[in-house]
CSV table of C-alpha atoms and ligand atoms in Angstrom, one decimal:
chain,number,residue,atom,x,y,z
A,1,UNK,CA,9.7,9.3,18.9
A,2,UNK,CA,6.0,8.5,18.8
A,3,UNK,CA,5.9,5.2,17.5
A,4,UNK,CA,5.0,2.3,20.0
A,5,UNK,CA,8.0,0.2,20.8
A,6,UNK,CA,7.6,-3.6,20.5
A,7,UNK,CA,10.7,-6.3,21.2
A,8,UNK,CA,10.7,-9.7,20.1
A,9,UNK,CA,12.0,-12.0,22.2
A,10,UNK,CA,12.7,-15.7,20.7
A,11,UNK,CA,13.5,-18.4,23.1
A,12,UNK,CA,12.6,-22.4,22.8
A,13,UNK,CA,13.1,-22.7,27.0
A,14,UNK,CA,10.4,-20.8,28.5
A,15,UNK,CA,11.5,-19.9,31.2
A,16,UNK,CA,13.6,-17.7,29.8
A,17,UNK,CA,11.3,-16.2,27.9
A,18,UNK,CA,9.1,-15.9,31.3
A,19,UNK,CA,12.0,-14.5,33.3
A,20,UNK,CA,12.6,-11.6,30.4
A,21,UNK,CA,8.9,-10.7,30.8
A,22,UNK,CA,9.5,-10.4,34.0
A,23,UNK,CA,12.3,-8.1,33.7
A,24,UNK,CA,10.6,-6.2,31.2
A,25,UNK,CA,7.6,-5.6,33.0
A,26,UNK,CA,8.0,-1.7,33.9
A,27,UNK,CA,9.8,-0.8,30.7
A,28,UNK,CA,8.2,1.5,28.0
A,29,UNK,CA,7.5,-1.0,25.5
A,30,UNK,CA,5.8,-4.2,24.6
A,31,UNK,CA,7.3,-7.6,24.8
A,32,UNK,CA,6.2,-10.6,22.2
A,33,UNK,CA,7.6,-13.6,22.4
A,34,UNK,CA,8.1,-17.2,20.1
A,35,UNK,CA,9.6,-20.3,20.8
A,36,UNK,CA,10.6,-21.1,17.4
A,37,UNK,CA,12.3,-19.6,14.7
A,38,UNK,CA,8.9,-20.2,11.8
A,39,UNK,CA,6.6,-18.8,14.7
A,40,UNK,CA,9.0,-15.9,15.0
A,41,UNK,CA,8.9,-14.6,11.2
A,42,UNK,CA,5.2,-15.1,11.4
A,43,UNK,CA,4.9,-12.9,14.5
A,44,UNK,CA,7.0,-10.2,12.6
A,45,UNK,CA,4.3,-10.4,9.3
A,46,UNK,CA,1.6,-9.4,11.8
A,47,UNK,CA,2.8,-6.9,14.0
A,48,UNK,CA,5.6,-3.9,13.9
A,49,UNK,CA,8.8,-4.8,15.9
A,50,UNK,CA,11.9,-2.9,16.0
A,51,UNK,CA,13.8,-4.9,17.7
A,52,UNK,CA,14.8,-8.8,17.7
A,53,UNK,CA,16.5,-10.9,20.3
A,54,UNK,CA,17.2,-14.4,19.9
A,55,UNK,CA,18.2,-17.1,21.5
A,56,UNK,CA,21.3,-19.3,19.3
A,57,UNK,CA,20.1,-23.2,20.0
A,58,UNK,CA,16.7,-23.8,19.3
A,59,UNK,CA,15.2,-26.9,17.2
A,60,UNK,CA,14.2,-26.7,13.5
A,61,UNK,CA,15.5,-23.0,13.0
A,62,UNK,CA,19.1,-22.1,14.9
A,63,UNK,CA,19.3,-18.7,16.2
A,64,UNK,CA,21.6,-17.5,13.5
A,65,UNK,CA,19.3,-18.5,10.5
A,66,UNK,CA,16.4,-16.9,12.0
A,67,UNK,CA,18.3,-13.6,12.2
A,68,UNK,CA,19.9,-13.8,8.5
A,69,UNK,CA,16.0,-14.8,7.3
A,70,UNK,CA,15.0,-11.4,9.0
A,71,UNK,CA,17.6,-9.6,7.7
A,72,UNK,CA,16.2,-10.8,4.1
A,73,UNK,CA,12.3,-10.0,5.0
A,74,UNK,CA,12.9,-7.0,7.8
A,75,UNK,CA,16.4,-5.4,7.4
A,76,UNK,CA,15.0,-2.5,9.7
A,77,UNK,CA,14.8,-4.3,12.6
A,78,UNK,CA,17.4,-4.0,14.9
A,79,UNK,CA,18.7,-7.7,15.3
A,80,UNK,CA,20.4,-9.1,18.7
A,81,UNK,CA,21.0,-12.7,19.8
A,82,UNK,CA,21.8,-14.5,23.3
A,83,UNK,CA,24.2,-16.7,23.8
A,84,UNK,CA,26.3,-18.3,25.9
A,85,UNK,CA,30.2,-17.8,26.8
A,86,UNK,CA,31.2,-20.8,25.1
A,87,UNK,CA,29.5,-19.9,21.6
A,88,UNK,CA,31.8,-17.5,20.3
A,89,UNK,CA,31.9,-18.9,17.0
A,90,UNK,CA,28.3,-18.6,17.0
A,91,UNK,CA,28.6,-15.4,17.6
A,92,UNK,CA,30.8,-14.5,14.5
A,93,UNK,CA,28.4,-16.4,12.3
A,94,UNK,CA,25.7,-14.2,13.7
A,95,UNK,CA,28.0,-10.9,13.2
A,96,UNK,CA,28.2,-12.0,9.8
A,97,UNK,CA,25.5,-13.5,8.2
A,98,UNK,CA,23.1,-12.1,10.9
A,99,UNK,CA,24.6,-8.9,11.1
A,100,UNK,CA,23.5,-7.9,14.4
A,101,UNK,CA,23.5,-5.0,16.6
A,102,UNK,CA,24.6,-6.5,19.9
A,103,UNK,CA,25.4,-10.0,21.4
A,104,UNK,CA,24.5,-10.0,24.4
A,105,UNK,CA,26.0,-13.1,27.3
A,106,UNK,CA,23.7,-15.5,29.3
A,107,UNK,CA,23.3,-15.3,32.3
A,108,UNK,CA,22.2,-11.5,31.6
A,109,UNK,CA,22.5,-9.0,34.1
A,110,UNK,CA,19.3,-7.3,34.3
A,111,UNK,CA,20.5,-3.7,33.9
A,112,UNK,CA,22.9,-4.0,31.1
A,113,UNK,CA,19.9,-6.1,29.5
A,114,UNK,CA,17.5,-3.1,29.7
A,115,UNK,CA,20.1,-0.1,28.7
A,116,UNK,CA,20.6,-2.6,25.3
A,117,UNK,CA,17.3,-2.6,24.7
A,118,UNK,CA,17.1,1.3,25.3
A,119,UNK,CA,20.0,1.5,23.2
A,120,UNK,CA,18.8,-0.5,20.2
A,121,UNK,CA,15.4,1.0,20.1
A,122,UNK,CA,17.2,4.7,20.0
A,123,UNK,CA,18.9,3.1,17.0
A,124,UNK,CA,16.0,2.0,15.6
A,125,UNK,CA,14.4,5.6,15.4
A,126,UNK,CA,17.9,7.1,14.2
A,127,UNK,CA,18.0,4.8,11.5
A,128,UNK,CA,14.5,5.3,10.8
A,129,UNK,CA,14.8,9.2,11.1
A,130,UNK,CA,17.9,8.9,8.6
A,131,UNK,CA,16.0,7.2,6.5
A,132,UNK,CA,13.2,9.7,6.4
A,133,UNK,CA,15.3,12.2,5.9
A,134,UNK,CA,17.1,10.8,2.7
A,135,UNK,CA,13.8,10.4,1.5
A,136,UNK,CA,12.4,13.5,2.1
A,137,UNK,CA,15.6,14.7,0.6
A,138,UNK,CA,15.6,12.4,-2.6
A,139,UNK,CA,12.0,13.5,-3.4
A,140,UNK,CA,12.6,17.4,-3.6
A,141,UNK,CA,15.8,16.4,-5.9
A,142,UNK,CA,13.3,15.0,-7.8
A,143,UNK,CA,10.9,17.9,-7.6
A,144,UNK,CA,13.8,20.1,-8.4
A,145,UNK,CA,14.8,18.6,-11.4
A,146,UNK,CA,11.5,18.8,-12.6
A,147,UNK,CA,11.5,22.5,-12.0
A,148,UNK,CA,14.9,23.0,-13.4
A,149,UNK,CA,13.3,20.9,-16.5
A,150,UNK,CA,10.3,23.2,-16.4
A,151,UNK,CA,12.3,26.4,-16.4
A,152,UNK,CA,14.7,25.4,-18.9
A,153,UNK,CA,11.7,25.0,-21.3
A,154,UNK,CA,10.0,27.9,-20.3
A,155,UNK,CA,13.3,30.0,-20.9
A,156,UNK,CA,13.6,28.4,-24.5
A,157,UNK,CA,9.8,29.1,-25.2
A,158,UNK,CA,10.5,33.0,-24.1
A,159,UNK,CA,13.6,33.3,-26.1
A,160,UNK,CA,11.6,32.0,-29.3
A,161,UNK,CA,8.8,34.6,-28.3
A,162,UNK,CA,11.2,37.3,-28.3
A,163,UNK,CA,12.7,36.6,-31.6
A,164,UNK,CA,8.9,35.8,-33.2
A,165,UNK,CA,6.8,38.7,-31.3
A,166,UNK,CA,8.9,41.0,-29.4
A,167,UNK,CA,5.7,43.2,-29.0
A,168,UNK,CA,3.9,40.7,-27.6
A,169,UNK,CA,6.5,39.9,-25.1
A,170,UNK,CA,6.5,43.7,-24.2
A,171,UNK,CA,3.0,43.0,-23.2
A,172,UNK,CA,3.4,40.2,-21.4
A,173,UNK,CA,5.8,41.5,-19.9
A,174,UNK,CA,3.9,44.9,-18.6
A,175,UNK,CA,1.0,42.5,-17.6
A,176,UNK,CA,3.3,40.5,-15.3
A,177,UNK,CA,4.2,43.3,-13.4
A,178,UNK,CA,1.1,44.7,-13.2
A,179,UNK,CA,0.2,41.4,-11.8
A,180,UNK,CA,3.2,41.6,-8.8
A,181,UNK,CA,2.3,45.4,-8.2
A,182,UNK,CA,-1.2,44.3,-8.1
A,183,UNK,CA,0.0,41.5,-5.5
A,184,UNK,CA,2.3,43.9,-3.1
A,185,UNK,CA,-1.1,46.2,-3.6
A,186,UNK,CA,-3.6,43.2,-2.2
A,187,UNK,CA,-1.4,43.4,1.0
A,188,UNK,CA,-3.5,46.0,2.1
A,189,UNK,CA,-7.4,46.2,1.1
A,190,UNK,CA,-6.9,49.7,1.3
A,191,UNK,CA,-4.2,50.2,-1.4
A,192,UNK,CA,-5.4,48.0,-4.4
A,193,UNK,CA,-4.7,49.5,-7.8
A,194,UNK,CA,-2.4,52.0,-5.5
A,195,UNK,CA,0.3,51.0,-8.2
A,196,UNK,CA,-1.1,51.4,-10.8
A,197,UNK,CA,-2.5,54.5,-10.6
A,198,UNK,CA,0.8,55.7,-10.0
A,199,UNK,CA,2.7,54.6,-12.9
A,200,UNK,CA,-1.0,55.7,-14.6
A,201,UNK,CA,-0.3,59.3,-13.2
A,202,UNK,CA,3.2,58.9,-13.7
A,203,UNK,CA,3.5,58.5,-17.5
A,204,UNK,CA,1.1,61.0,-17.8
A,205,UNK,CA,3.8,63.7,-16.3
A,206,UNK,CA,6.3,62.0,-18.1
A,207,UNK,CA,4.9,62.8,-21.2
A,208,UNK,CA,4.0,66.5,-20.2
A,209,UNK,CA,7.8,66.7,-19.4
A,210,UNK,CA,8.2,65.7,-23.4
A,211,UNK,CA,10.3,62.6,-22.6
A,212,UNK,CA,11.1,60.4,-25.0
A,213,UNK,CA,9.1,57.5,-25.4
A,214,UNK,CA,12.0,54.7,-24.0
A,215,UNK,CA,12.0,56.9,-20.7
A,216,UNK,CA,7.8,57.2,-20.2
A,217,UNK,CA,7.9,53.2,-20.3
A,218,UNK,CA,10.5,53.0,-18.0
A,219,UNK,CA,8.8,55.7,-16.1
A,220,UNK,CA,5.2,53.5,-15.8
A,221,UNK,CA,7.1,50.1,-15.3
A,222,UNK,CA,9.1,51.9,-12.4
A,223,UNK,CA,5.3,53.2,-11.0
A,224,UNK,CA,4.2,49.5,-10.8
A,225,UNK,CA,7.2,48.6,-9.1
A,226,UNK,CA,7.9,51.4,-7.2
A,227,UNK,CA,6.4,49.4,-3.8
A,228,UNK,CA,7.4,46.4,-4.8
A,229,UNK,CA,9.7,45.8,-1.8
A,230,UNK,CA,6.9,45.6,0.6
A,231,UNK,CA,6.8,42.1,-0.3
A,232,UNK,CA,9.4,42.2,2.5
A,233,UNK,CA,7.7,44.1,5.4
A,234,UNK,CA,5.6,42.4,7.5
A,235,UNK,CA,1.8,42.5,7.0
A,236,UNK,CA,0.7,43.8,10.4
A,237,UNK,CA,2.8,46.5,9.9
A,238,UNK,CA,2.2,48.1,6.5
A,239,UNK,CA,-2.1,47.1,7.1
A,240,UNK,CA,-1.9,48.8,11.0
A,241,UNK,CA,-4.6,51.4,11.2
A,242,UNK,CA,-3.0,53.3,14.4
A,243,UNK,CA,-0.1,55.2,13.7
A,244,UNK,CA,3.4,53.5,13.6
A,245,UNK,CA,6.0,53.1,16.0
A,246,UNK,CA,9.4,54.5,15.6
A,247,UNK,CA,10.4,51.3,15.0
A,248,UNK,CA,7.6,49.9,12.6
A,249,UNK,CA,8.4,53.2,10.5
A,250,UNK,CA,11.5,52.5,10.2
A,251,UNK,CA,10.9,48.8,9.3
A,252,UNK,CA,8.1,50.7,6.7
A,253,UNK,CA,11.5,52.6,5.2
A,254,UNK,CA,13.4,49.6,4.6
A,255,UNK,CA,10.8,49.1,0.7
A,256,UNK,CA,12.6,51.3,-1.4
A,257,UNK,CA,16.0,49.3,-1.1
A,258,UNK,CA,14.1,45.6,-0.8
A,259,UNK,CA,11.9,46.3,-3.5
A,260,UNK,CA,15.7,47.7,-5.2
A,261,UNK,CA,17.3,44.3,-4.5
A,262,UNK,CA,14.3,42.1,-5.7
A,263,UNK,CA,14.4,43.6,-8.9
A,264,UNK,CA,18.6,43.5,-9.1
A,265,UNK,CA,19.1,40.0,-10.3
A,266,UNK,CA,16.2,41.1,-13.3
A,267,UNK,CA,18.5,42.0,-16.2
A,268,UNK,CA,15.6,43.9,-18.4
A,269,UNK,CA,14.7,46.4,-14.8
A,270,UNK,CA,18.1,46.7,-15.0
A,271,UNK,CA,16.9,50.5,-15.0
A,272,UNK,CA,14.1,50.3,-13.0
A,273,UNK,CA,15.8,49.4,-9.9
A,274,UNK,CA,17.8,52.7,-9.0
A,275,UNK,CA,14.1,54.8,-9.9
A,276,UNK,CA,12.4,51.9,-7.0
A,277,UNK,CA,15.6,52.5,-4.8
A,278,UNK,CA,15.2,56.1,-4.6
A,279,UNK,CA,11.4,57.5,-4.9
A,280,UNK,CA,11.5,58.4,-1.4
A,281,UNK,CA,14.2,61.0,-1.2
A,282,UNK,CA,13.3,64.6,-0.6
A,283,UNK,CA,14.7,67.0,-3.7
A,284,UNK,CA,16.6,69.1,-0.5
A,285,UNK,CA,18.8,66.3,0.4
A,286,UNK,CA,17.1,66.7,3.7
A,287,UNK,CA,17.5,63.7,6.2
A,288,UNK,CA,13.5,63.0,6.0
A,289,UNK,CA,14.1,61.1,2.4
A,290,UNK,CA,15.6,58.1,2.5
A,291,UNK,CA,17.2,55.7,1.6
A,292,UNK,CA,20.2,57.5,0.6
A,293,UNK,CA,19.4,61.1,0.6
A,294,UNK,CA,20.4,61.8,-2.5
A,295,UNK,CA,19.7,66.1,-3.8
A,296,UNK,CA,17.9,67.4,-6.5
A,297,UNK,CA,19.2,65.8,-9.8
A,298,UNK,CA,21.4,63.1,-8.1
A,299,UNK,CA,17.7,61.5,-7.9
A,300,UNK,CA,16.4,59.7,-11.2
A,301,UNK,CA,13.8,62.2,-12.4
A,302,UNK,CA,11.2,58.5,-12.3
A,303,UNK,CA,11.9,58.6,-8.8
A,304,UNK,CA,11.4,62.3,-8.4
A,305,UNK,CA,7.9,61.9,-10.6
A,306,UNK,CA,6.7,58.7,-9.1
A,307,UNK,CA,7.1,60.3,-5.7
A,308,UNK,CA,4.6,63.4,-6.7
A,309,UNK,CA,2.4,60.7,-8.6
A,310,UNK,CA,2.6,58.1,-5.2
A,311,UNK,CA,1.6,61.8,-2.8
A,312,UNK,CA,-1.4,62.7,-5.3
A,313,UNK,CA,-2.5,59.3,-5.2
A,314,UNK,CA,-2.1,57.9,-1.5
A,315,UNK,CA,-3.6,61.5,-0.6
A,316,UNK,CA,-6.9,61.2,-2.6
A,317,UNK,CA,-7.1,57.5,-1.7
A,318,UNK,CA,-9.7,56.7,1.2
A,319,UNK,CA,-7.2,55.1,4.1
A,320,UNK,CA,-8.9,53.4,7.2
A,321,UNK,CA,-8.6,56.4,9.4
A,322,UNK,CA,-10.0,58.8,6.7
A,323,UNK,CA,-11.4,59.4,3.1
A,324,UNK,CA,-10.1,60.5,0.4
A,325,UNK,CA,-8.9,64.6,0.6
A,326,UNK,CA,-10.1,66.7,-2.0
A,327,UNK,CA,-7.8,67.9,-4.4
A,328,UNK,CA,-7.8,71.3,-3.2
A,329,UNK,CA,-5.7,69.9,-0.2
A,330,UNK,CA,-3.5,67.9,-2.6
A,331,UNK,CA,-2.6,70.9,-4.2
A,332,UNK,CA,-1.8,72.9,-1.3
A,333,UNK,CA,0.6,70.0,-0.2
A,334,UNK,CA,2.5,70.1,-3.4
A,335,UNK,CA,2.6,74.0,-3.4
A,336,UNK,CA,4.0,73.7,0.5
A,337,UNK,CA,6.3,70.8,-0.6
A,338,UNK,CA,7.4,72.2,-3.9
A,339,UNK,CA,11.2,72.7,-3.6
A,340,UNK,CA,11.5,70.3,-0.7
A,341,UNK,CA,9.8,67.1,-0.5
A,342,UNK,CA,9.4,67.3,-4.5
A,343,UNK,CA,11.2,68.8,-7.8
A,344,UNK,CA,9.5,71.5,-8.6
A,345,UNK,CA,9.6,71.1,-12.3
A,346,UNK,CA,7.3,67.8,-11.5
A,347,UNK,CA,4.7,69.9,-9.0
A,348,UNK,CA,4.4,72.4,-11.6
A,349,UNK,CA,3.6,69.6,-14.4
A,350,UNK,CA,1.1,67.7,-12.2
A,351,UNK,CA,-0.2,71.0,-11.2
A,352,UNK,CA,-0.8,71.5,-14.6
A,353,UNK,CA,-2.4,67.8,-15.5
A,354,UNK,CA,-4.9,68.2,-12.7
A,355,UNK,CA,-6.0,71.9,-13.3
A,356,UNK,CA,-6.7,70.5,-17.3
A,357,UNK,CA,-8.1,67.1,-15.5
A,358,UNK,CA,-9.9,67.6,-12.7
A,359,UNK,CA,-11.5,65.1,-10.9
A,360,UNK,CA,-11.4,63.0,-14.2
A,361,UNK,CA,-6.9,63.0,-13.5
A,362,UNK,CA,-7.5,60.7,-9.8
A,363,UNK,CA,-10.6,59.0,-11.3
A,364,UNK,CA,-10.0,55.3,-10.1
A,365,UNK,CA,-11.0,52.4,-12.7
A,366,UNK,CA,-9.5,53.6,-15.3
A,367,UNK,CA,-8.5,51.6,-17.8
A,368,UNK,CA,-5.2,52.5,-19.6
A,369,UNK,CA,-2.6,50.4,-21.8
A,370,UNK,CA,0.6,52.0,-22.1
A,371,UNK,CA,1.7,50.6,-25.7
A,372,UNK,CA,-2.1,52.6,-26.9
A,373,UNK,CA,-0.7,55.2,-24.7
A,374,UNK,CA,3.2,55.4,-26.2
A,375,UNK,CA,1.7,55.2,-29.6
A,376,UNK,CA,-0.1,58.6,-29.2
B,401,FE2,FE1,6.9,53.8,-1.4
């Protein structure tokens, strides 16, 4: 405990007072003294105490009212009085009305003196640490009351938007994941827009493949999200320029089910989360994909696009250690890859989109709205 440590000593005889100063004089705190009761409570308005002891008989003030008067004005401090054998009714009036910590017998012996002070200033900062603590603890029940208050009426002004402009919603919606794929994408300087590219590239096979509008959305959403889970992978390791350890790789491996289990409790991704869990599994079944290794159409076709979207982008990308590869070598990667790493039905359709494309297909800064797109 940092805080200084000052005791109180109140004594009309001086030498008592003297002879505790004395005793005191090596001890890790400061010693004040007053010879009567009224000097006492002013001593205690100008400086912190902690702890009080008093003597019982003193004129104008007894020992006992003093000690009830603090426990009015300073019920922190840790109260003690001094007495003699014969005052034992004293001392219950000072247990009662006083309520103190310790009643300690003159004479004194010197040691057991000491150790009680030790003892009542440890008190003092346990009660005072308890006391912190139920503050600290009251004030976030506060703060989350207010939050619960805050959510409730941000759920009711959602479920009205719904009913009034479910379109708008949709929106909203697409701009707020945009907005946490944009985040996991700000991770790393070199991957911004990474995401959304990919569900970019992604709907744009989707629709090649002639699915039906409900599945392209899902299909984009899912491309947003698809890294979301690296919200859970340390910094230094997804922004590391050198190449990874065995370990850090397989750390790397662990997005696909994060990013799966962030978006579990979301009721409306309901259908996104197996397309995030699995859009690194190889179409063989091999053990390179992960997480679960599922084969060919055991993997959501999203997953199975996204991944050919995420390879075209990440490839044509500049990365720290290199620019971005032309697309000649991207193509050659999905040709040696088709059947393997990726469905081939999906090669053959980005195959297609980038020999009607071109350069235009991985042009970055694109702008592109999915509702304008759907509506198409
Ligand atoms: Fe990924």
């Amino acid at each position: 405990m940092s805080e200084q440590h000052t005791v109180l000593f109140v004594d009309d005889e001086v030498n008592i007072l003297r002879a505790v100063q004395r005793l005191m004089r090596n001890e890790p705190c400061e010693v004040v003294t007053a010879s009567r009761g009224a000097e006492a409570l002013e001593v205690l308005t100008r400086q912190p105490v902690q702890v009080v002891v008093t003597d019982q008989r003193m004129p104008e003030m007894s020992g006992v009212d003093l000690l009830s008067a603090i426990r009015d004005r300073h019920p922190d401090l840790v109260r003690m009085m001094l007495t003699g054998y014969t005052e034992m009714n004293v001392a219950v009036e000072a247990i009662n009305r006083g309520k103190i910590y310790r009643l300690i017998t003159k004479p004194w012996n010197d040691e057991e003196l000491k150790a009680t002070l030790r003892q009542a200033f440890d008190h003092h900062d346990l009660k005072s640490e308890i006391r912190r603590l139920n503050q600290v603890t009251r004030e976030q029940n506060l703060k989350l009351q207010d939050m619960n208050r805050n959510l409730e009426g941000k759920v009711r002004e959602r479920t009205k938007q719904v009913a009034d402009k479910h379109q708008e919603l949709r929106i909203a919606y697409v701009q707020t994941i945009r907005a946490l794929a944009e985040a996991v994408d700000a991770k790393d300087a070199y991957t911004r827009g990474h995401s959304e590219r990919v569900g970019v590239y992604a709907s744009k096979m989707a629709r090649s493949l002639g699915l039906p509008r409900e599945l392209i959305e899902r299909v984009y959403i899912s491309g947003l999200l698809h890294d979301v889970g690296k919200i859970g992978v340390r910094d230094a390791v997804i922004t590391k320029p050198e190449r990874l350890t065995d370990a850090e790789y397989l750390e790397i491996q662990q997005h696909p089910e994060i990013g799966a289990r962030i978006l579990q409790p979301v009721e409306f991704l309901a259908d996104v989360v197996p397309c995030v869990r699995h859009h690194h599994e190889w179409y063989d079944g091999s053990d390179r994909g992960y997480p679960d290794r599922l084969r060919g159409d055991a993997i959501p076709l999203p997953s199975r696009i996204i991944l050919v979207s995420d390879t075209v982008e990440a490839m044509t990308s500049d990365r720290p250690y290199r620019k971005g590869l032309p697309l000649e070598t991207v193509v050659r990667e999905l040709h040696d890859f088709s059947g393997t790493q990726f469905d081939p039905a999906c090669v053959a359709v980005m195959l297609r989109l980038l020999e009607a494309e071109g350069e235009e297909f991985i042009k970055k800064d694109q702008s592109f709205d999915i509702h304008a797109f759907l509506e198409v």
